Short mmCIF file of C-alpha atoms in Angstrom, two decimals:
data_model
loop_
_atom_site.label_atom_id
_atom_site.label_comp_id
_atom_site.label_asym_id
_atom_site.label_seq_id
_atom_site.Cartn_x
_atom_site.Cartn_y
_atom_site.Cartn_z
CA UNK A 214 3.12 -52.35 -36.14
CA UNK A 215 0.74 -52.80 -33.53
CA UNK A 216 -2.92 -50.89 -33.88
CA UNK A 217 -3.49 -48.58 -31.57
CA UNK A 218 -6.37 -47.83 -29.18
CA UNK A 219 -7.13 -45.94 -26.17
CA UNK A 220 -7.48 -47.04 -22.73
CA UNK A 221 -8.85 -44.80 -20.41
CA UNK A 222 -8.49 -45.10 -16.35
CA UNK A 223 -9.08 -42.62 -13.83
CA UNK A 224 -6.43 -41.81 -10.62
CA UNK A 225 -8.81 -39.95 -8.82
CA UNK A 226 -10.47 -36.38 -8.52
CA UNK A 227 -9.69 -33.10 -8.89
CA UNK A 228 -11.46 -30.06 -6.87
CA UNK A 229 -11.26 -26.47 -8.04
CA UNK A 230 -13.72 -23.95 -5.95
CA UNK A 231 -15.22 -26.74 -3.68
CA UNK A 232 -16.48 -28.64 -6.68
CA UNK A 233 -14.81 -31.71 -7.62
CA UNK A 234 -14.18 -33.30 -11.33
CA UNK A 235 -13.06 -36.46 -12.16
CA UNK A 236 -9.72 -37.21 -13.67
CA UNK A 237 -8.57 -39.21 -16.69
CA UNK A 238 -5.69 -40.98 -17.88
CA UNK A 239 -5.81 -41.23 -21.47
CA UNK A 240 -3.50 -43.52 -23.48
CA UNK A 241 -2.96 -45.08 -26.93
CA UNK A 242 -1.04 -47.76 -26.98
CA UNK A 243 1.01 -48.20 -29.54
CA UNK A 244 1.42 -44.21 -29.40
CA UNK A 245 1.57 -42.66 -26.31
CA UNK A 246 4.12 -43.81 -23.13
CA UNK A 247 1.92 -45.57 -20.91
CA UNK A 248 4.14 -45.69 -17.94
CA UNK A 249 2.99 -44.84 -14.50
CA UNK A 250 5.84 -43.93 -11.90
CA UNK A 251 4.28 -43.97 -8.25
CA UNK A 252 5.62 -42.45 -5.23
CA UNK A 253 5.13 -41.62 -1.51
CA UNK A 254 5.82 -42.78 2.12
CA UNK A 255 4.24 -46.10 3.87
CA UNK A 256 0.34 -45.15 4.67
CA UNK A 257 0.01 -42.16 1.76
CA UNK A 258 -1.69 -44.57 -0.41
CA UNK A 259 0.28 -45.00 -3.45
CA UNK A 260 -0.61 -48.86 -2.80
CA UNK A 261 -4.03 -48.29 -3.23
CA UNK A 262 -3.50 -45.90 -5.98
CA UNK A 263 -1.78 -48.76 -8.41
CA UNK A 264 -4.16 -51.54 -7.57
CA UNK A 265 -6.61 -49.08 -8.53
CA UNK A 266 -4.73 -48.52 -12.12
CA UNK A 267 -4.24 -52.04 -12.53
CA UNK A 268 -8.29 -53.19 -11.95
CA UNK A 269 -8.96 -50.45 -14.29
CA UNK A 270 -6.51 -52.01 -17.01
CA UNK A 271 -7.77 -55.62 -16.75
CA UNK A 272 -10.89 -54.32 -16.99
CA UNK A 273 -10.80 -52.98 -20.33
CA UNK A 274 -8.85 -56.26 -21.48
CA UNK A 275 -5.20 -55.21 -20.58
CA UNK A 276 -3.44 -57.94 -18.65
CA UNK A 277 -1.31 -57.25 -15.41
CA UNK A 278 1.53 -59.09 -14.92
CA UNK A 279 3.07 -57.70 -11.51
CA UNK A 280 6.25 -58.85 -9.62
CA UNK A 281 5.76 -59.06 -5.51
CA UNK A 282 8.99 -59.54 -4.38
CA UNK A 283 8.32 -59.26 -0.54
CA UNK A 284 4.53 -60.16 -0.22
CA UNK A 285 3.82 -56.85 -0.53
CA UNK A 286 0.71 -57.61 -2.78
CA UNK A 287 -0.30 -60.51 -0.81
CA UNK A 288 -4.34 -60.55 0.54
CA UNK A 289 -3.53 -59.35 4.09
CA UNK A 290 -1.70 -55.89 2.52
CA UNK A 291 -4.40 -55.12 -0.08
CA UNK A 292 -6.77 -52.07 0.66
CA UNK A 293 -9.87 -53.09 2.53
CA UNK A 294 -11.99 -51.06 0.27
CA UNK A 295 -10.10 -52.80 -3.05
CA UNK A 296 -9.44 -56.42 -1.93
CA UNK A 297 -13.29 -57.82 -3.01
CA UNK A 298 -11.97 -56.41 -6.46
CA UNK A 299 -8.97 -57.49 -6.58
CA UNK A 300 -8.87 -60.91 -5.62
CA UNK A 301 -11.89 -61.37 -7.88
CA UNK A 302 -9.51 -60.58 -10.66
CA UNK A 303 -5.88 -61.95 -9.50
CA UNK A 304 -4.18 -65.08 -9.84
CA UNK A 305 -1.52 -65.63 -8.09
CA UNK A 306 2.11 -67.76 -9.29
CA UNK A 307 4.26 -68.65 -6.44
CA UNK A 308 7.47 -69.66 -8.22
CA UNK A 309 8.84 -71.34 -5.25
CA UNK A 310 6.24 -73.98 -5.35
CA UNK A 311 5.40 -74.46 -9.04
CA UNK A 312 7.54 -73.04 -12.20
CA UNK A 313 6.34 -71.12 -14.79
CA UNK A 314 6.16 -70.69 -18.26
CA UNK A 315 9.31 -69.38 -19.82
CA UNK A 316 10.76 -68.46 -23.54
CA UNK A 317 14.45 -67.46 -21.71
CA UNK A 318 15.65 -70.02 -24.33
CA UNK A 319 13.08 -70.05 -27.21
CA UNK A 320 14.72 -67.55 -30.27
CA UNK A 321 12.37 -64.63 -30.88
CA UNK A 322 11.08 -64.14 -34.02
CA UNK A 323 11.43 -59.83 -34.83
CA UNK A 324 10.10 -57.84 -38.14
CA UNK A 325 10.44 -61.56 -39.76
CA UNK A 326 13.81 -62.74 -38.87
CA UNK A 327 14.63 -64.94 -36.04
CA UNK A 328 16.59 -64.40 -33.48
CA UNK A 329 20.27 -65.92 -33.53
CA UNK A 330 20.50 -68.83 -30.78
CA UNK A 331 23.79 -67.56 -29.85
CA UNK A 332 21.45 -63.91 -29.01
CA UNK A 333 19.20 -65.61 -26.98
CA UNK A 334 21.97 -67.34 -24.50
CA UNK A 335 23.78 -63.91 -24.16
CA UNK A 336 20.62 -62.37 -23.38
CA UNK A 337 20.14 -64.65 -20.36
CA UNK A 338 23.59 -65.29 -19.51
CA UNK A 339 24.46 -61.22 -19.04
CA UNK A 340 21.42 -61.11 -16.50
CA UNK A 341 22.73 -63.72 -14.78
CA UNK A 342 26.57 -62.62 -15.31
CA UNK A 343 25.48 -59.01 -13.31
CA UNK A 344 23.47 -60.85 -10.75
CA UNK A 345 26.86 -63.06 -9.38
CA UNK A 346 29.21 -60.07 -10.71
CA UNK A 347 30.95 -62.25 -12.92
CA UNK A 348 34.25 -61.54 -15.05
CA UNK A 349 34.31 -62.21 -19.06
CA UNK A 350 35.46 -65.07 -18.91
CA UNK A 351 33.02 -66.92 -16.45
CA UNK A 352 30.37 -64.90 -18.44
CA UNK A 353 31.62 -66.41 -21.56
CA UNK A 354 31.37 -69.97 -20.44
CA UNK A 355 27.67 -69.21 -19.24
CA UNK A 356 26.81 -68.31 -22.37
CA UNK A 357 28.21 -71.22 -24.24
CA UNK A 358 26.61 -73.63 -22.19
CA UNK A 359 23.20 -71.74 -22.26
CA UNK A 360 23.48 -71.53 -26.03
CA UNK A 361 23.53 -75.41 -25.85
CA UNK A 362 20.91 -75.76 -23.83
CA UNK A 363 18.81 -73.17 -27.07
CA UNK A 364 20.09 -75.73 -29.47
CA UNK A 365 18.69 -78.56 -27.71
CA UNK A 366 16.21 -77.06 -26.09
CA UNK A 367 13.46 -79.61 -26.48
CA UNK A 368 15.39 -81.85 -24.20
CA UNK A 369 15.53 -78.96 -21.74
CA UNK A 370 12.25 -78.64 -20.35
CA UNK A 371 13.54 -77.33 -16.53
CA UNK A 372 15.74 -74.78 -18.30
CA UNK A 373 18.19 -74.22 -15.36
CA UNK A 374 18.44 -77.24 -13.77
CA UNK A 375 19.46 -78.26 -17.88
CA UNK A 376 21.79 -75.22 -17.53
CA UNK A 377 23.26 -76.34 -14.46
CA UNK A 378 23.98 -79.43 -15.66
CA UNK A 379 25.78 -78.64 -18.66
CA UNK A 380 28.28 -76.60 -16.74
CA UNK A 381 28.62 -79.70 -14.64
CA UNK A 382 29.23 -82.12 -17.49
CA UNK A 383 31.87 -79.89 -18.83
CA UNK A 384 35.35 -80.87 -19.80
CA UNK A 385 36.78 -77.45 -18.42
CA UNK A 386 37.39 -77.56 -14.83
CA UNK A 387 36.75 -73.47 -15.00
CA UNK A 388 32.82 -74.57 -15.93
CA UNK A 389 32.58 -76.70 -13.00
CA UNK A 390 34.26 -74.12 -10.92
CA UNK A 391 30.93 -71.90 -12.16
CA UNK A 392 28.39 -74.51 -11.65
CA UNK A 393 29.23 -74.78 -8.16
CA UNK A 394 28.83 -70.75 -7.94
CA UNK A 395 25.61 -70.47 -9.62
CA UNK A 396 24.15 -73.37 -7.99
CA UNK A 397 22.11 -71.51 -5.26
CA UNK A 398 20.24 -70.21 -8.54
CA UNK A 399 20.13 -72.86 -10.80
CA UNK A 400 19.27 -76.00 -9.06
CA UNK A 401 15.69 -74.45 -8.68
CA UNK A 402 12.91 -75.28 -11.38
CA UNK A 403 11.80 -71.39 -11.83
CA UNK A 404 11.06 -71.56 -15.38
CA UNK A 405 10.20 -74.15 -17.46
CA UNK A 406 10.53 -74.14 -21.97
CA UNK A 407 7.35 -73.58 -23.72
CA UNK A 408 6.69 -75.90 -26.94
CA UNK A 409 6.47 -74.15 -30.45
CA UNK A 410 3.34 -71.91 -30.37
CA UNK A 411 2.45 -71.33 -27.07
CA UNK A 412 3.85 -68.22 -24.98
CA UNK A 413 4.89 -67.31 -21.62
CA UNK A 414 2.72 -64.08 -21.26
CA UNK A 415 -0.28 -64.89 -19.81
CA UNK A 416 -2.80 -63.14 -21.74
CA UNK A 417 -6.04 -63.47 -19.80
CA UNK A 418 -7.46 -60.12 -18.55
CA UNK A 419 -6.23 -60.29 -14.72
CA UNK A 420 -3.94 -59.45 -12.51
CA UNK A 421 -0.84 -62.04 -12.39
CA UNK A 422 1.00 -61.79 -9.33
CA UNK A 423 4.45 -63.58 -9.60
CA UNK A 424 5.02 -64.42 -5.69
CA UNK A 425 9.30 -64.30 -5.46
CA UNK A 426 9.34 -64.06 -1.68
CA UNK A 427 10.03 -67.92 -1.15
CA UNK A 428 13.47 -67.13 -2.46
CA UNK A 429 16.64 -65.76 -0.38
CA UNK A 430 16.89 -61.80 -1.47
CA UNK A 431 19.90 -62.03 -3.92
CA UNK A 432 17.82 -64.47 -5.77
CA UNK A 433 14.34 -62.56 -5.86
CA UNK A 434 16.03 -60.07 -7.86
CA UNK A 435 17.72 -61.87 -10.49
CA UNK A 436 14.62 -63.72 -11.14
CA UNK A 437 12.40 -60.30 -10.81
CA UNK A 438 15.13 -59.11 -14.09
CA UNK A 439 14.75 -62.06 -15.69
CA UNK A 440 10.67 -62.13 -15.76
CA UNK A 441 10.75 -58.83 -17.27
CA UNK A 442 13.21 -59.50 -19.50
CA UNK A 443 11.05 -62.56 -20.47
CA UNK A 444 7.83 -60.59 -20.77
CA UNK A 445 9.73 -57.58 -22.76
CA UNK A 446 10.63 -60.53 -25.32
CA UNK A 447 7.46 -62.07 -25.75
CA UNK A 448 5.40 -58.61 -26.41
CA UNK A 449 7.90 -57.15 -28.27
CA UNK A 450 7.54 -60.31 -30.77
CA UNK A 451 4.04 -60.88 -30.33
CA UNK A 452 3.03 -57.33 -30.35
CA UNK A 453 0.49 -57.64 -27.87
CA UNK A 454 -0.51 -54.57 -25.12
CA UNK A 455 0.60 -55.66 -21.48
CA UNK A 456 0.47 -53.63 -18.07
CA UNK A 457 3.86 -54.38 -16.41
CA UNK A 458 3.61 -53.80 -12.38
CA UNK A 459 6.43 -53.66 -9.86
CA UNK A 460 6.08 -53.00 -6.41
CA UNK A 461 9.44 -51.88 -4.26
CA UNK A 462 10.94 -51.41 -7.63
CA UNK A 463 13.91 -49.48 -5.61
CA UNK A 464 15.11 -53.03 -5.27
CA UNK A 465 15.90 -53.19 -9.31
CA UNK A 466 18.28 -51.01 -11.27
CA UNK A 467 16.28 -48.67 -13.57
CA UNK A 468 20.11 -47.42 -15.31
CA UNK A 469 20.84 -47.70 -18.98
CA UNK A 470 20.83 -50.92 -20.65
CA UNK A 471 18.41 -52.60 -17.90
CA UNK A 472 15.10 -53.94 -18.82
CA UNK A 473 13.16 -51.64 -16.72
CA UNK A 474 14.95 -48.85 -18.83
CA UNK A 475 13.25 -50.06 -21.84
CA UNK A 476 10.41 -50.99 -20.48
CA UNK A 477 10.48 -47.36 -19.83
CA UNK A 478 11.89 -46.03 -22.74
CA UNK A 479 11.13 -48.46 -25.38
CA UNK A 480 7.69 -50.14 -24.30
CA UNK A 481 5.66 -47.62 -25.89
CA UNK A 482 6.21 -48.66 -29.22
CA UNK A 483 5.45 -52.49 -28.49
CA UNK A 484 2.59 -51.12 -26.30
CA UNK A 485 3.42 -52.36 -23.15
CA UNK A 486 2.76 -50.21 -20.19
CA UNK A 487 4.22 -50.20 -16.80
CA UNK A 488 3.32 -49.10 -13.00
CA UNK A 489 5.92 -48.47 -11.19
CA UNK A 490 6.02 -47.88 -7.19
CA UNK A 491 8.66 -47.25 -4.77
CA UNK A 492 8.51 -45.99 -1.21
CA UNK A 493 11.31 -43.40 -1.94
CA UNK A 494 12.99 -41.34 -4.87
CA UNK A 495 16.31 -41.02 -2.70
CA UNK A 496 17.01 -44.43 -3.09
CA UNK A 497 17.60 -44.36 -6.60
CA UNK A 498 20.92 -43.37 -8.73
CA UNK A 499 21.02 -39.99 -10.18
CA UNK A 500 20.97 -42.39 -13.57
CA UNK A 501 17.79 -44.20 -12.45
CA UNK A 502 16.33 -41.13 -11.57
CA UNK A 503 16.95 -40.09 -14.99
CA UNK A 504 14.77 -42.70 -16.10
CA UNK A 505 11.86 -42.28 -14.00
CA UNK A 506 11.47 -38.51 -14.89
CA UNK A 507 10.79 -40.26 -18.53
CA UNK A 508 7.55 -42.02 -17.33
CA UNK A 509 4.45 -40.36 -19.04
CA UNK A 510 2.71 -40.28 -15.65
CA UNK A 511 3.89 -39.61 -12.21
CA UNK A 512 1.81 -39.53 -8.75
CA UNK A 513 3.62 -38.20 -6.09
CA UNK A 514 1.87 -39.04 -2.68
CA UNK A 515 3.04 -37.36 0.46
CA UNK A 516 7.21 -38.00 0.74
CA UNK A 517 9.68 -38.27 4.01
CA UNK A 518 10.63 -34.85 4.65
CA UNK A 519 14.13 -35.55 3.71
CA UNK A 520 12.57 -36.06 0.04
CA UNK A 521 10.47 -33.17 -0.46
CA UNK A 522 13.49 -31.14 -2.65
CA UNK A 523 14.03 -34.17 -4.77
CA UNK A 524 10.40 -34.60 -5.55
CA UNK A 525 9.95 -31.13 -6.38
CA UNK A 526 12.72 -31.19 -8.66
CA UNK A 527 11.15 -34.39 -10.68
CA UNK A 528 7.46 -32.44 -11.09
CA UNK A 529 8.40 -28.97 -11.43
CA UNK A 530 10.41 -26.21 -13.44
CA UNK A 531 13.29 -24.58 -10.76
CA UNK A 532 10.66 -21.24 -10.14
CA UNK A 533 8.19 -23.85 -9.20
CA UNK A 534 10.00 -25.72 -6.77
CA UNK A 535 9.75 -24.50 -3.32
CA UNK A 536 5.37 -24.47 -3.99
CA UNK A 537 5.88 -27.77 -5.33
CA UNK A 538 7.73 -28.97 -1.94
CA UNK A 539 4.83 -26.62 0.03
CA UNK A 540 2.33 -28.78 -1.73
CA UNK A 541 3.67 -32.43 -1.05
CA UNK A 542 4.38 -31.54 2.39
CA UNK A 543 0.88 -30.76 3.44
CA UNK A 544 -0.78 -33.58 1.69
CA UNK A 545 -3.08 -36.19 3.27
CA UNK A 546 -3.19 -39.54 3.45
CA UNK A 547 -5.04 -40.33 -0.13
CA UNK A 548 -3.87 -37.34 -2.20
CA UNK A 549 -1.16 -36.75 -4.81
CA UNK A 550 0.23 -34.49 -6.77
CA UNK A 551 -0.29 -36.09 -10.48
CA UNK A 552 1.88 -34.90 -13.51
CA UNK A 553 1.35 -36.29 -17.20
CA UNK A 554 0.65 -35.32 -20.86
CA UNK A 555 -2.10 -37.48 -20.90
CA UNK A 556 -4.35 -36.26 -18.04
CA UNK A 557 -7.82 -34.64 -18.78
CA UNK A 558 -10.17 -33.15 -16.66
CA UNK A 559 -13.71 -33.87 -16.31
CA UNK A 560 -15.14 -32.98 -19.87
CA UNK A 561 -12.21 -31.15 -20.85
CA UNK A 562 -11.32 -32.54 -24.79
CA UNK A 563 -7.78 -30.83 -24.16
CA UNK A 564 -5.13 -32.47 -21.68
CA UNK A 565 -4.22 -30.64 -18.98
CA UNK A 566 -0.37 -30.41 -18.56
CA UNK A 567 -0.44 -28.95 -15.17
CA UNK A 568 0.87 -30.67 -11.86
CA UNK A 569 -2.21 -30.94 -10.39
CA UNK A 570 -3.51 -32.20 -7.25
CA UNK A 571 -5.82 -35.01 -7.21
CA UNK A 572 -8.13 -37.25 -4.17
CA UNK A 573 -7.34 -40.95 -5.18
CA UNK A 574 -10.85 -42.56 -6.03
CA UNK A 575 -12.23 -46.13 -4.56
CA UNK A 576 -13.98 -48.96 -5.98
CA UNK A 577 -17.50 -47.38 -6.43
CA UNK A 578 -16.27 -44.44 -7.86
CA UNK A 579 -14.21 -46.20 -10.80
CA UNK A 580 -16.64 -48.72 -12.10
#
């Protein structure tokens, strides 16, 4: 079980009667979901809302590990006001140019028993299997070659070029038939094994921005699943509090059975946390909706018109909903509507479960 403690960050402020308070966001990890869903058109500064979050985290010792999938957390797109921060805390992994540390193939070890080799193939192979759309059989014939590649895994230091390989070695003309398929994927070094004891979270209080943008699109987001599904191993089984950050996360599927479901659903208990932003609601499946109205914390910056009755339906009971929509569509550039268990304002010692509407802070106001 993993010992809780409280991190506190603040969104922004809150003003009631032209006076102004400052907000919290209060969570235990271990206890409480710390899972941020953020949400709003392109200028209503959701951007600058999570960077915010996510200095605020690494500076009380939480590390960030955040996937950019289009450069969208690249120096030229950070917040004037933030960048100073934030690049004195990122470091940046551009898996195009250099791999990465990876326990895809290393058995986990959970509440004392290790994990089946045979688990640990299936785990990557369905990922993979999704990704290309493949049938059982080609699925099956993943797996058994990335269960060899487990076995002998300290021979298989560039874990899918090793994969690759194996299917092209084969004796069955079907595994061939799937090397050739998968090759676009797995003739690139993305990830490479990590030796017994060492781990492929890094656990340094920063930011970690995993650059995928090198890659053509199809790719990005098989290897965006597969980070998180490497991450989600390694804290479940070393029980250590992580932030987890996607940007654009409209490009990943949020449904049951994904990782990001249980990162969302499941993360609390292995304390790790999440931010999570997308440029529109719409674009998800009523399923992955679903999901997202399980976050603990949602900001809700100012939405495309055409969004206003979906939002309002995520943040408020039905007799609330046409205020709600009033609300988000008069906001400015800067404010959101904020909804969570876990909010509390200025001295309050009682959360305040209220939507409320808060003024997102900058640098000097957070420190």
């Amino acid at each position: 079980m993993i010992p809780d403690f409280e991190i506190k960050v603040t969104p922004g402020s809150y003003e009631e009667v032209s006076e102004r308070f400052k907000t919290y966001l209060r969570f235990r990890f271990g206890i409480d979901p710390a899972s941020v869903f953020i949400t709003g058109a392109t200028g209503s500064g959701k951007s600058t809302a999570s960077i915010s979050l996510a200095i605020q985290y690494v500076k009380q010792g939480i590390p960030a590990l955040a996937i950019d999938i289009n450069q969208t957390m690249s120096p030229e797109h950070i917040c004037q006001a933030l960048s100073p921060e934030f690049e004195s805390l990122v470091i940046r992994h551009n898996l195009y140019r250099k791999a990465v540390a990876s326990d895809l193939i290393t058995p986990k070890i959970y509440d004392g028993c290790i994990e089946d080799s045979y688990d640990t193939a299936y785990g990557l192979s369905e990922i993979i299997s999704k990704g290309y759309r493949l049938g059982p059989t080609q699925a099956a014939i993943l797996t058994d070659a990335i269960k060899s590649r487990v076995d002998c895994r300290e021979t298989s230091l560039r874990i899918f070029p090793s994969i690759l390989e194996e299917l092209e070695n084969s004796g069955l003309a079907s595994a061939r038939t799937l090397a050739n398929r998968l090759r676009p994927l797995l003739r690139n070094n993305v990830f490479e094994f990590q030796k017994t004891g060492s781990t492929s979270l890094p656990l340094s209080p920063n930011i970690h921005v995993f650059d995928l943008s090198g890659y053509p699109a199809g790719i990005r987001i098989i290897l965006a699943e597969l980070l998180l599904y490497d991450w989600f191993r390694s804290a479940r089984a070393l029980q250590t509090p992580i932030i987890i950050m996607v940007d654009e996360v409209q490009n990943l599927k949020l449904g049951r059975g994904t990782v990001l479901n249980q990162i969302i659903t499941e993360g609390r208990r292995f304390s790790i946390g999440s931010i999570l932003i997308s440029q529109s609601l719409k674009a998800f499946s009523s399923d992955e909706q679903l999901a997202l109205s399980q976050t603990g914390t949602k900001l809700f910056f100012k939405p495309p018109l055409t969004e206003l009755r979906a939002c309002s339906e995520m943040l408020a009971p039905p007799q609330h909903r046409a205020e709600t929509a009033e609300l988000l569509k008069t906001l400015k550039a800067g404010q959101c509507l904020l909804l969570s268990e876990y909010v509390y304002i200025g001295d309050e010692t009682h959360p305040c479960t209220d939507c409320i509407q808060v003024n997102v802070d900058l640098p000097q106001s957070i420190k």
